[in-house]
CSV table of C-alpha atoms in Angstrom, one decimal:
chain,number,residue,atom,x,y,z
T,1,UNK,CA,13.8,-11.2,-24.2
T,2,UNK,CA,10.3,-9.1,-24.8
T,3,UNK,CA,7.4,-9.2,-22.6
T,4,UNK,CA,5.1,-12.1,-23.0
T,5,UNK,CA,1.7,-11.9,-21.0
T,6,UNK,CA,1.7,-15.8,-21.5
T,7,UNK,CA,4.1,-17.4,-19.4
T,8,UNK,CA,7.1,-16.6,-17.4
T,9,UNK,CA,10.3,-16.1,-19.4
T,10,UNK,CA,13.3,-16.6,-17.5
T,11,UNK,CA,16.2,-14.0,-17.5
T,12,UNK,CA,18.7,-16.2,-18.9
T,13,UNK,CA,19.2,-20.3,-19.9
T,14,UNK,CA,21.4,-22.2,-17.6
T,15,UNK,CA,21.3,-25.1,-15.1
T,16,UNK,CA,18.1,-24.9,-12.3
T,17,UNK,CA,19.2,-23.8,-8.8
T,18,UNK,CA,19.7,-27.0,-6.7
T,19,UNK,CA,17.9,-25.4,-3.8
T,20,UNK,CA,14.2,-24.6,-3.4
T,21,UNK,CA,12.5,-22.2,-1.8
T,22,UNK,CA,10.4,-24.9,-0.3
T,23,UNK,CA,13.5,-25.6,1.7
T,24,UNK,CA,12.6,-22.6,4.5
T,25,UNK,CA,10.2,-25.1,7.4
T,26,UNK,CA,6.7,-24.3,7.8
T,27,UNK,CA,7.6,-22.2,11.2
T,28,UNK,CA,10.3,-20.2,9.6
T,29,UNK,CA,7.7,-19.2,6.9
T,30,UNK,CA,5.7,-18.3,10.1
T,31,UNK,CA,7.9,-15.9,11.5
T,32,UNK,CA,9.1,-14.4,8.4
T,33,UNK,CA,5.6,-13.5,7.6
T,34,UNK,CA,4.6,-12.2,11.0
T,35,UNK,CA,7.6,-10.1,10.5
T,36,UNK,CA,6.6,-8.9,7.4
T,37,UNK,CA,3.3,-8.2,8.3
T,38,UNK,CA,4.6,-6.1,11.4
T,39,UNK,CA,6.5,-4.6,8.9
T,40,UNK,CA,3.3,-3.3,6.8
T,41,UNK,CA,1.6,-2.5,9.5
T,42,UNK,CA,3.9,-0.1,11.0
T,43,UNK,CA,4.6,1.7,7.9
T,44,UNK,CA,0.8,1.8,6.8
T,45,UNK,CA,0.0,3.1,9.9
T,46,UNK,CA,2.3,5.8,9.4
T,47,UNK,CA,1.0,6.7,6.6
T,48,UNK,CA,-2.8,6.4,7.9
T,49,UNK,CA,-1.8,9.0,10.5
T,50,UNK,CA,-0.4,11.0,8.3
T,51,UNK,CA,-3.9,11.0,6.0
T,52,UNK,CA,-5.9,11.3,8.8
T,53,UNK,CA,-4.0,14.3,10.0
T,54,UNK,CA,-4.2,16.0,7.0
T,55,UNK,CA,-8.0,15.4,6.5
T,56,UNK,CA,-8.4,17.0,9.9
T,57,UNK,CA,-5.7,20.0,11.0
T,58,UNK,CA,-2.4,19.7,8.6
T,59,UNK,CA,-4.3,22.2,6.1
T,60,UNK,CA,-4.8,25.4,8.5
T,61,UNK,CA,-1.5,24.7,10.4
T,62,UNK,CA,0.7,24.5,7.6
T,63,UNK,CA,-0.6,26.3,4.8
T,64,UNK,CA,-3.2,28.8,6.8
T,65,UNK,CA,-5.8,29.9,4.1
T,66,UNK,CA,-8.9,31.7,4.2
T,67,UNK,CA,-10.5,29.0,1.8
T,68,UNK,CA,-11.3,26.0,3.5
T,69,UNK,CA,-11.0,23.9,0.4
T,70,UNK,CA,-7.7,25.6,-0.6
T,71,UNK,CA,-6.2,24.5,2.8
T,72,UNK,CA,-7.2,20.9,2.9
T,73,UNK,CA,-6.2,21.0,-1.2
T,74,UNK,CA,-2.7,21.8,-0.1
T,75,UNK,CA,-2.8,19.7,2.5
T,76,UNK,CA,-3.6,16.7,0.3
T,77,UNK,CA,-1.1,17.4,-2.2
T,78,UNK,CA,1.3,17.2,0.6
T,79,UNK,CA,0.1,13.5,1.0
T,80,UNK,CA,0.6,12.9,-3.0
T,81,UNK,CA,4.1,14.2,-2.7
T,82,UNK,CA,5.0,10.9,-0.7
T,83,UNK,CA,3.7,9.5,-3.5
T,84,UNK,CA,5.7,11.1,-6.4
T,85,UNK,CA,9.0,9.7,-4.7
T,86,UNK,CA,7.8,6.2,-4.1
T,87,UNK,CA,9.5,5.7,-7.9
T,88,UNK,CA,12.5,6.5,-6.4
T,89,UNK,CA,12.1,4.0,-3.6
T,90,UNK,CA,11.3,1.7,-6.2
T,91,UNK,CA,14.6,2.0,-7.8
T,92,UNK,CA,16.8,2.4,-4.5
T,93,UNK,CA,15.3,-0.5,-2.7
T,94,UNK,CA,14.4,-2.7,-5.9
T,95,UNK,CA,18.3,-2.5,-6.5
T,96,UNK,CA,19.0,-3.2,-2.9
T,97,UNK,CA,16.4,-5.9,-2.8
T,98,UNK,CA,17.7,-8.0,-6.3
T,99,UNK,CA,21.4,-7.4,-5.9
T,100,UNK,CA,21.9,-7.4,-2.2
T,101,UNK,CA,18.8,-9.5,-0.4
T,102,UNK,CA,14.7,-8.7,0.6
T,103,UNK,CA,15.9,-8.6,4.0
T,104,UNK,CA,18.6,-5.6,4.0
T,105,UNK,CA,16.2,-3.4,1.6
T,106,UNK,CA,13.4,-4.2,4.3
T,107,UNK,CA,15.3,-3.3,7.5
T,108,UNK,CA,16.8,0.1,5.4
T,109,UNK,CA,13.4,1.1,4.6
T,110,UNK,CA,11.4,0.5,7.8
T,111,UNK,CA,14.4,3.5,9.4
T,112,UNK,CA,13.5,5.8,6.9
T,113,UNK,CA,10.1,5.3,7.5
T,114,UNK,CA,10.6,5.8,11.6
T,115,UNK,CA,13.0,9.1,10.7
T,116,UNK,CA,10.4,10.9,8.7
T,117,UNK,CA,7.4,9.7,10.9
T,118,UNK,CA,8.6,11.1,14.5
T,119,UNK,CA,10.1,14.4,12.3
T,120,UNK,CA,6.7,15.3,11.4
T,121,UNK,CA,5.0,15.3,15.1
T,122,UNK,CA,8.1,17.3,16.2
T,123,UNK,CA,7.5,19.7,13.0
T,124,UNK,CA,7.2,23.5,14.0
T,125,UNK,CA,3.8,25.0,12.1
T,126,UNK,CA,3.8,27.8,10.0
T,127,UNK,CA,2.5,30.3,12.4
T,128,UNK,CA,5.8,29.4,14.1
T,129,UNK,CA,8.2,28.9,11.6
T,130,UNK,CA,7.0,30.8,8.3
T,131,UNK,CA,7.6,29.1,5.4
T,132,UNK,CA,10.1,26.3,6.9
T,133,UNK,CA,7.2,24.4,8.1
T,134,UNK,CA,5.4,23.8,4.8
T,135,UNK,CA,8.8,23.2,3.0
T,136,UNK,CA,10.3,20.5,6.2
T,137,UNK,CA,6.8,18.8,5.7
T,138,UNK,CA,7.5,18.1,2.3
T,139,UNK,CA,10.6,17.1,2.6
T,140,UNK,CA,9.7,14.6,5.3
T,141,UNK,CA,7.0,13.1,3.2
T,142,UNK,CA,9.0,12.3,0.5
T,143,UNK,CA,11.3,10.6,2.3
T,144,UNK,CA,8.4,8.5,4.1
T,145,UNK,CA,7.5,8.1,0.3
T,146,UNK,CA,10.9,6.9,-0.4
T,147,UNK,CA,10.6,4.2,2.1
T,148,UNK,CA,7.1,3.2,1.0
T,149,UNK,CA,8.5,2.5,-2.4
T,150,UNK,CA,10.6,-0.4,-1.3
T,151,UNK,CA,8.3,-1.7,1.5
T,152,UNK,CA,5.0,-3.6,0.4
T,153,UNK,CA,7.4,-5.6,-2.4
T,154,UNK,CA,9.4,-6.5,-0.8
T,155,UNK,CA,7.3,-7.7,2.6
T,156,UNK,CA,5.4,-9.6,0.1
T,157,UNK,CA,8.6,-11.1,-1.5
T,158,UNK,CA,10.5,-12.3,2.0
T,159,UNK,CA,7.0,-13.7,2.7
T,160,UNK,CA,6.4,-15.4,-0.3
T,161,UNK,CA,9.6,-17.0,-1.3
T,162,UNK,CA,9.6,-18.4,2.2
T,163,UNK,CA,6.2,-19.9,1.6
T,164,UNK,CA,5.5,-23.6,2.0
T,165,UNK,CA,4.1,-25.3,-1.4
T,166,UNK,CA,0.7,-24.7,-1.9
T,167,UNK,CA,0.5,-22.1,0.4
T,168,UNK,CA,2.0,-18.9,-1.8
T,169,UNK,CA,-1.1,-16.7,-1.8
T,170,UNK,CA,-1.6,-17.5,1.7
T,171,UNK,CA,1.9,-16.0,3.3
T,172,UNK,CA,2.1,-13.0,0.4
T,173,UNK,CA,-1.5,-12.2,1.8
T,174,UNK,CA,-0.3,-11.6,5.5
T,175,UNK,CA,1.8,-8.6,5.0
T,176,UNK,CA,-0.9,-7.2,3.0
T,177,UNK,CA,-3.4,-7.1,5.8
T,178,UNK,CA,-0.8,-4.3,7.2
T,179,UNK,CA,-2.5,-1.6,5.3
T,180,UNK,CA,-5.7,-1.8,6.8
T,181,UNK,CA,-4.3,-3.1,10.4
T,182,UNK,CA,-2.4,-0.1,10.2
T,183,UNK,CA,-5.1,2.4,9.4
T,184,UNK,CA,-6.7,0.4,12.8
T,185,UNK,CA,-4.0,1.1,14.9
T,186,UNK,CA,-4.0,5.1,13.9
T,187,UNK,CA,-7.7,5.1,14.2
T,188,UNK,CA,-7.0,3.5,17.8
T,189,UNK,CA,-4.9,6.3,18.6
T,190,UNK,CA,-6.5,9.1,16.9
T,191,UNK,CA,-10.3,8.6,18.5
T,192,UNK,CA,-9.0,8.3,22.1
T,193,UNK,CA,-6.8,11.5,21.6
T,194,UNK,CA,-9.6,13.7,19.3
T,195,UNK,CA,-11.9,12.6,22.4
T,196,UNK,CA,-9.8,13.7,25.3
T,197,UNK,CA,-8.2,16.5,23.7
T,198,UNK,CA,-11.1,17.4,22.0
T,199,UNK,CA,-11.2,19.0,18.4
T,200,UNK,CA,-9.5,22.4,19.2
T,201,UNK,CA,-7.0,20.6,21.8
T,202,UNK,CA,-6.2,18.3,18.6
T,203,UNK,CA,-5.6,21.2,16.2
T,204,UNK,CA,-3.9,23.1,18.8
T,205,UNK,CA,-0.9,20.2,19.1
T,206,UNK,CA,-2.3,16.7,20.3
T,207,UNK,CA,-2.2,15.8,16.8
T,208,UNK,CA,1.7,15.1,17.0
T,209,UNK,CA,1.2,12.3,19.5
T,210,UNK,CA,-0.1,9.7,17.0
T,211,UNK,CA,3.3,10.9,15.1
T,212,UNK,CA,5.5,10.7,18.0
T,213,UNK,CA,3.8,7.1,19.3
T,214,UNK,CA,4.8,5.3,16.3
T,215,UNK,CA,8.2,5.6,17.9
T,216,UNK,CA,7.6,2.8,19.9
T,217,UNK,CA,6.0,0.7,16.8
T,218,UNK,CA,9.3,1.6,14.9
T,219,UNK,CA,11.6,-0.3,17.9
T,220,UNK,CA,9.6,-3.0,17.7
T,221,UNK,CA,9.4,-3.7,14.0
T,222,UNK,CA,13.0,-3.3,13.6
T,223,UNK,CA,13.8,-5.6,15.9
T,224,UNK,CA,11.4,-8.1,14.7
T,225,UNK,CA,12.5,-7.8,11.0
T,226,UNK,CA,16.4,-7.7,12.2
T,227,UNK,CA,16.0,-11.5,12.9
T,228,UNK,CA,14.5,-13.1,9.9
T,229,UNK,CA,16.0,-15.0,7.5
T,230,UNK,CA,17.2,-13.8,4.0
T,231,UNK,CA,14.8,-15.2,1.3
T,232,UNK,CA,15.4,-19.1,0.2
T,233,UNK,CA,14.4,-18.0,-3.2
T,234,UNK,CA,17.3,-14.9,-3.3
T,235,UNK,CA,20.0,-16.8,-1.5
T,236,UNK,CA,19.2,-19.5,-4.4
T,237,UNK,CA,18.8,-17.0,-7.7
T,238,UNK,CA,22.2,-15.1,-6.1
T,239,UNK,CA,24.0,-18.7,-6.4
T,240,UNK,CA,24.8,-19.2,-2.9
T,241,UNK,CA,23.3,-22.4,-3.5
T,242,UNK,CA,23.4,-22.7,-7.2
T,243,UNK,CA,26.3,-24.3,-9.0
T,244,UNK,CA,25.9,-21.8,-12.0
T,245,UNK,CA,24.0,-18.4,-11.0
T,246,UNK,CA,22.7,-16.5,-13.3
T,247,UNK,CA,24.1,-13.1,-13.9
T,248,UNK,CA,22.6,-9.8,-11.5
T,249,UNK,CA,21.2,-7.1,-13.4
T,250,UNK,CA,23.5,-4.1,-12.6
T,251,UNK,CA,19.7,-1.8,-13.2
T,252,UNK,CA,17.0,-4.5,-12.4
T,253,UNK,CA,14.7,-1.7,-13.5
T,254,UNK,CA,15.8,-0.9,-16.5
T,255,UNK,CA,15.9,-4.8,-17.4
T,256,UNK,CA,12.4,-4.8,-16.0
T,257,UNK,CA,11.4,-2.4,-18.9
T,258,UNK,CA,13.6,-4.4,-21.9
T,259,UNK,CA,12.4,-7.2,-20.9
T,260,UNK,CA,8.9,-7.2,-19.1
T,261,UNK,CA,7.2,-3.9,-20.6
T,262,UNK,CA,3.5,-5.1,-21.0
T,263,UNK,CA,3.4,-7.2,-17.5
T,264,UNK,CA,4.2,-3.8,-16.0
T,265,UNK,CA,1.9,-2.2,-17.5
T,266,UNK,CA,-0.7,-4.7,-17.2
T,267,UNK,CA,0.2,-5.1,-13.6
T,268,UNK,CA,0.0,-1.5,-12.3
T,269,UNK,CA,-3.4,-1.4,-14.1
T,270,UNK,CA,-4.6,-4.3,-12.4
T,271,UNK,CA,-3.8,-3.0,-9.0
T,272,UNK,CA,-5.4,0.5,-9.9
T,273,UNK,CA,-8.7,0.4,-9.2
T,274,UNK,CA,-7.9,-1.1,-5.5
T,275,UNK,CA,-5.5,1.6,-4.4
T,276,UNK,CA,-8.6,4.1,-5.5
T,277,UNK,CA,-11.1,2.1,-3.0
T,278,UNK,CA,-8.7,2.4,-0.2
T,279,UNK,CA,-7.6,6.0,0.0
T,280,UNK,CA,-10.8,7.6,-1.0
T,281,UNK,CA,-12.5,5.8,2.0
T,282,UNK,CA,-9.9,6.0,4.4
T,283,UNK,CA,-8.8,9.0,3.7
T,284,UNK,CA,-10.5,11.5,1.7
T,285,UNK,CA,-14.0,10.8,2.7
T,286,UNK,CA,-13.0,11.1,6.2
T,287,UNK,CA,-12.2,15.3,5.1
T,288,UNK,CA,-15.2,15.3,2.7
T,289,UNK,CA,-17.8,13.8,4.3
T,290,UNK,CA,-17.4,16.1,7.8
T,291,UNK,CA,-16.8,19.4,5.8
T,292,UNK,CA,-19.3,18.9,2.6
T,293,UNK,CA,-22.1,16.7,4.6
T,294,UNK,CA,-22.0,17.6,7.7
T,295,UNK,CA,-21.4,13.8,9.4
T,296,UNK,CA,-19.2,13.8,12.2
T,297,UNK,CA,-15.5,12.7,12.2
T,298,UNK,CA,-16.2,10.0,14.8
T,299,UNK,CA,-19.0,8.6,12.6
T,300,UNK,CA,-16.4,8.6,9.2
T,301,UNK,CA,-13.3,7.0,11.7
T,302,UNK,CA,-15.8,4.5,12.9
T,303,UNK,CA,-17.5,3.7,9.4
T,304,UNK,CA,-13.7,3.3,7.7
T,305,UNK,CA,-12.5,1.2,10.6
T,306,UNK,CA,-15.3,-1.5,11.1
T,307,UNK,CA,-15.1,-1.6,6.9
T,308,UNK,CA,-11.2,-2.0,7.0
T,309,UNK,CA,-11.8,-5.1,9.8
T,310,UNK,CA,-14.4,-6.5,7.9
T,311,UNK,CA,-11.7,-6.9,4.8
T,312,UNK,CA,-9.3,-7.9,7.4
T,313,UNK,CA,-11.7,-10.7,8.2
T,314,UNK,CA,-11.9,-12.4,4.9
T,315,UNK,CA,-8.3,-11.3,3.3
T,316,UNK,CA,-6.8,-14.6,4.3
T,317,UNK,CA,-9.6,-17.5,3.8
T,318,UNK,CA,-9.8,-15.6,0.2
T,319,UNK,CA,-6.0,-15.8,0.3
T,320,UNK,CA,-6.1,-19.6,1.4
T,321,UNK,CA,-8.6,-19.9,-1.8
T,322,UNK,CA,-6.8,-18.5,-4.5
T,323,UNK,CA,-3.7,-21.0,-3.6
T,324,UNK,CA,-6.5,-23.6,-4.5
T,325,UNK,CA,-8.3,-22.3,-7.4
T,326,UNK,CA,-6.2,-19.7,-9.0
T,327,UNK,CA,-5.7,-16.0,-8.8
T,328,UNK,CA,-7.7,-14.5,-11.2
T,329,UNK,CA,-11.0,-15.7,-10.6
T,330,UNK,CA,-10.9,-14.3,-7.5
T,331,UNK,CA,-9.6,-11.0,-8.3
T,332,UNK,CA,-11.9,-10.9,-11.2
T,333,UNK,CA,-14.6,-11.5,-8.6
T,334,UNK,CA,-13.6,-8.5,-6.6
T,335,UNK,CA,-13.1,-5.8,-9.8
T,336,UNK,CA,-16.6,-6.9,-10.8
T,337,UNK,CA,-18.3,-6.3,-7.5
T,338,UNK,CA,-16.1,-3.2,-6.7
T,339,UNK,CA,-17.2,-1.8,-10.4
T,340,UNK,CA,-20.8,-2.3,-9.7
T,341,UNK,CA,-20.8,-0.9,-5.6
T,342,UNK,CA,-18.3,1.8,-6.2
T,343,UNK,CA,-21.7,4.2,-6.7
T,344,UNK,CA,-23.7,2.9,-4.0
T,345,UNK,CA,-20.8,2.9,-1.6
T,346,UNK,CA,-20.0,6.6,-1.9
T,347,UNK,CA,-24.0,7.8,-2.9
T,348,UNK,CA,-24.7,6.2,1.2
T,349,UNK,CA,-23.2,9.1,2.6
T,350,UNK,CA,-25.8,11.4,1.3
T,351,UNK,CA,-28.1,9.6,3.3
T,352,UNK,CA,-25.8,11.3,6.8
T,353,UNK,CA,-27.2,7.3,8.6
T,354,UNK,CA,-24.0,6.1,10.2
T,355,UNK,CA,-25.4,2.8,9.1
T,356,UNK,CA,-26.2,2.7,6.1
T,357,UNK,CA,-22.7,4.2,5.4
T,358,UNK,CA,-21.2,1.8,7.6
T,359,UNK,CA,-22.9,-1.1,6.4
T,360,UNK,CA,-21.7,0.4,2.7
T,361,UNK,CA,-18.0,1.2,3.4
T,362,UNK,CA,-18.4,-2.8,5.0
T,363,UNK,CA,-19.2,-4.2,1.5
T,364,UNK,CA,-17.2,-2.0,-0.1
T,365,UNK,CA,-14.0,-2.8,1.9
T,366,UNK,CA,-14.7,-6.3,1.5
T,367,UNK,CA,-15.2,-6.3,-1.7
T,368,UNK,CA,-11.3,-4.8,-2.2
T,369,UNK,CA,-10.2,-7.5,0.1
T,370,UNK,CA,-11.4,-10.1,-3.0
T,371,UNK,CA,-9.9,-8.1,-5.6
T,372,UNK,CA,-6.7,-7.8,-3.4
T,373,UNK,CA,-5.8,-10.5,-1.0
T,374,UNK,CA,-4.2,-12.1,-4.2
T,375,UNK,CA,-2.9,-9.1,-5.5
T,376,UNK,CA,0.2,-9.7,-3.9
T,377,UNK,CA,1.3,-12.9,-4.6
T,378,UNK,CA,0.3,-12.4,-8.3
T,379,UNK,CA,2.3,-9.4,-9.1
T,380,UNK,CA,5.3,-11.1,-7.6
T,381,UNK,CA,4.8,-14.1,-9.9
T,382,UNK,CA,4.5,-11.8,-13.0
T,383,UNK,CA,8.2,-11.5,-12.6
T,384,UNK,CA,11.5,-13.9,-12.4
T,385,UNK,CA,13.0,-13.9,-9.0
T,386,UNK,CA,16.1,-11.8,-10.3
T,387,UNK,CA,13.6,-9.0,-11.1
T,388,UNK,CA,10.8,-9.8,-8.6
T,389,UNK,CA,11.5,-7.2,-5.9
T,390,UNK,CA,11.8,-4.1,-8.4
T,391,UNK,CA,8.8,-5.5,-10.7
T,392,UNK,CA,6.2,-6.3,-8.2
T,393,UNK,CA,7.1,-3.1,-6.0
T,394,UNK,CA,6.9,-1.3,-9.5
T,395,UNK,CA,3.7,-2.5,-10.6
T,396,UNK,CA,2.2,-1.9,-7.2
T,397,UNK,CA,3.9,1.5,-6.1
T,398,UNK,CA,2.4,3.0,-9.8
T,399,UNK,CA,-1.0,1.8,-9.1
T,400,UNK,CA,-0.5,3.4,-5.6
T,401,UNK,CA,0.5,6.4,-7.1
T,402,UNK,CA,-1.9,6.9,-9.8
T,403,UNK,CA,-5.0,5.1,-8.4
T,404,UNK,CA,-4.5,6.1,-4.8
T,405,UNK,CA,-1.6,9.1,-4.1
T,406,UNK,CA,-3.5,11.8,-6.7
T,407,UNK,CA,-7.1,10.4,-5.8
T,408,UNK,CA,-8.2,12.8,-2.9
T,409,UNK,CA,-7.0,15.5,-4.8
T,410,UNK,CA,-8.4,14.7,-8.1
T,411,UNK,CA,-11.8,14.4,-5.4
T,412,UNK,CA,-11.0,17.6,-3.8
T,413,UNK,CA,-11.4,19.0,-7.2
T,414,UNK,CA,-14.3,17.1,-8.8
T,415,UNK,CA,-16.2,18.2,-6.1
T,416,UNK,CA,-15.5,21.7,-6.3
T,417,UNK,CA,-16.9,21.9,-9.5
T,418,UNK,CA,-19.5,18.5,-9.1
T,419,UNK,CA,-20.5,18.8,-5.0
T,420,UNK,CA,-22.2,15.0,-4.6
T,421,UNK,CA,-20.5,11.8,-3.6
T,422,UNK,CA,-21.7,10.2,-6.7
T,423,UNK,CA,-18.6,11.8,-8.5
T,424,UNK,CA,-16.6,9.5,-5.8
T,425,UNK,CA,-18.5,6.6,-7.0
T,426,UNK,CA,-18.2,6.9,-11.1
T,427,UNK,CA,-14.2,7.9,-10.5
T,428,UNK,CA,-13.7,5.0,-8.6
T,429,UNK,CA,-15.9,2.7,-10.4
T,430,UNK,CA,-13.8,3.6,-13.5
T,431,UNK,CA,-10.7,2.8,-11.9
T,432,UNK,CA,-12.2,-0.3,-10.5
T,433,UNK,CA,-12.9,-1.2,-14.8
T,434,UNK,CA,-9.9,-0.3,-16.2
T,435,UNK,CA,-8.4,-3.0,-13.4
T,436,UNK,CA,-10.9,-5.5,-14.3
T,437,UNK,CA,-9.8,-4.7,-18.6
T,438,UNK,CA,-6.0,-5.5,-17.5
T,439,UNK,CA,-7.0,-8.6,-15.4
T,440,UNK,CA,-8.5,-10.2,-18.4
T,441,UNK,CA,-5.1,-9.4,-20.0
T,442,UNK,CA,-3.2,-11.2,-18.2
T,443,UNK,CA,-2.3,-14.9,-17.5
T,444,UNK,CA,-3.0,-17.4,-14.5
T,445,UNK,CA,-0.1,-17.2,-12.2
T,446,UNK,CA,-1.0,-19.8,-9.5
T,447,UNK,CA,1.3,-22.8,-11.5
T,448,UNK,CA,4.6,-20.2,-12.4
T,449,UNK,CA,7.6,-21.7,-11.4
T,450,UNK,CA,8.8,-19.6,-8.6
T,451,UNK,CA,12.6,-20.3,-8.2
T,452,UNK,CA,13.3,-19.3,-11.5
């Protein structure tokens, strides 16, 4: 059936699934999304390192260059690799996730994630190894890329399909914290070991012990997400409690696209603006800002991090809201507010006060947490659960990619040619309105039957 952007459409006709997804208890839900969120939070953190690390030594001990900017450029296209193969991790773990369970594509994908995250701190550099280095770097961030395809869908999914009634946007929202928990955690790591080492100790090698920590994380998580429970919702839609299942797409993605073009496209758009906020201030500004402005690292690490708690603060009461009002008034709310500070947020640094650019990055951050702490559970209800894990890990692994994975070096570039943070600001407030333009597109999502 086409894409409607006015209700739900169903796969196929047949008899409702005698089970609900309601049928997972309130403490289940619990640990499932605790799970999830330690989940995100290992993975983002991996990722946060990886960001930081670039920002700060991957340019000059990878791809050694007499031009500053030319380093930390090929250094940042390194991080947009990982991005380019999160597609592929769409497919791979959307497949896994809708044919064989949110819990097997979760616990394949977290491994991946752990493999290319302790390869990179044990990476020779180029002075070292030539030309390996640069090309084993790549190679392990697309595989980290891989991984990060499949990971925030389905979190969200095993998260949300375990949810109580009522409390959807609530238990999608607790795996999404993991983003900016994780950038916590690295910057927790980072400071202490920039400090101690200090910043020619940290170039030198210390920067592979954030890397080789998250070993420990990577135990842990799979452990945690080992345990759970398969997803009410899949065991339900597969027809291990449904009399008369509905057929499994052999290519969920290629039904996705026959059957749900414009809620993909309208979805990824939504999500754009967002994915913009968050890596330009957690990780490009934190090369910019010390190299163009001359404001220490500690000040940017300490700026980004009190922001990213601040958003932590309010993701979940805004989450616990939009399960009472609706989605889109919310989100709407945020993309308004992120539209209209994107300038001021990013025109603070040239004022070089660590707090006025604190207190900036602060509203800024929080101001993503309102466009986003729905996010999650509305992609995932754009979508019927036998398309859900590839369509909301689609819609949210493009914006990802287009909004967030080419922003620092589309930055890197506009201020080669345009050197003032405003440039920051008018890119990311247009992101921020093309978001708001596909939000008024699309429907409320807050009453969508969920099981179906």
């Amino acid at each position: 059936m086409p894409d409607s952007t006015s209700k739900t459409v169903p796969e196929t006709a047949g008899p409702r699934p005698a089970a609900s997804p309601s049928a997972a208890t309130k403490g289940e839900a619990s640990r499932v999304a605790v799970a999830s969120l330690v989940g995100t939070t290992i993975e983002y953190y991996d990722f946060a390192v990886y960001g930081t690390a670039a920002a700060l030594v991957l340019g000059p001990a990878f791809f050694p260059s007499g031009n500053a900017t030319a380093s930390s450029l090929a250094a940042f296209l390194t991080f947009a690799a990982a991005f380019l193969s999160r597609p592929l991790g769409v497919v791979l773990f959307g497949t896994i996730g809708d044919r064989l369970g949110r819990r097997r594509a979760l616990v394949i994908s977290l491994l991946l994630m752990g493999v290319a995250t302790v390869g990179v701190g044990l990476l020779p550099t180029y002075e070292t190894a030539g030309l390996l280095a640069p090309v084993l770097l790549v190679t392990l961030r697309l595989l980290q890329g891989v991984s990060m395809g499949g990971e925030w869908g389905g979190a969200v999914l095993l998260a949300a399909e375990h949810a109580p009634p009522g409390r959807r946007a609530l238990y999608a929202a607790i795996p999404n914290v993991g983003p900016s928990l994780g950038f916590l955690l690295s910057t927790a790591v980072i400071l202490p070991t920039l400090n101690i080492a200090g910043q020619d100790g940290f170039a030198d090698g210390a920067w592979r012990i954030p890397f080789l920590l998250s070993i420990v994380l990577f135990v842990i998580g799979l452990w945690v997400r080992s345990t759970v429970s398969e997803s009410p919702v899949f065991s339900s839609a597969a027809g291990r409690t449904a009399p008369a299942p509905a057929p499994v797409s052999r290519f969920p993605l290629g039904a996705l696209l026959k059957q749900h073009p414009g809620r993909l496209l309208l979805g990824t758009g939504a999500a754009i603006g967002g994915s913009a906020v968050y890596y330009l201030t957690i990780v490009y500004s934190l090369s910019y800002a010390p190299q163009s402005l001359g404001i220490s690292r500690n000040t940017m690490l300490t700026a980004a991090s009190i922001g990213a708690a601040a958003g932590i603060a309010v993701t979940l009461p805004i989450a616990r809201l939009a399960d009472r009002i609706g989605r889109r008034p919310l989100m709407l709310t945020g993309a308004i507010g992120s539209v209209v500070w994107a300038v001021p947020m990013y025109a603070s640094l040239s004022s070089r006060n660590a707090l006025v650019i604190t207190g900036a990055y602060t509203v800024g951050l929080m101001l993503l947490a309102v466009m986003f702490s729905p996010m999650a559970t509305f992609l995932a209800e754009l979508f019927p659960a036998r398309l859900r894990y590839t369509g909301a890990s689609a819609t949210f692994i493009l914006a990802n990619t287009l909004g967030g994975g080419f922003a620092p070096t589309i930055a890197t570039w506009l201020n080669s040619h345009w050197d003032s943070p405003l440039v920051l600001g008018f890119y990311t407030g247009g992101l921020c309105l093309l978001s708001l333009l596909c939000l008024l597109a699309l429907p409320e999502t807050r009453d969508h039957e969920f099981d179906a």
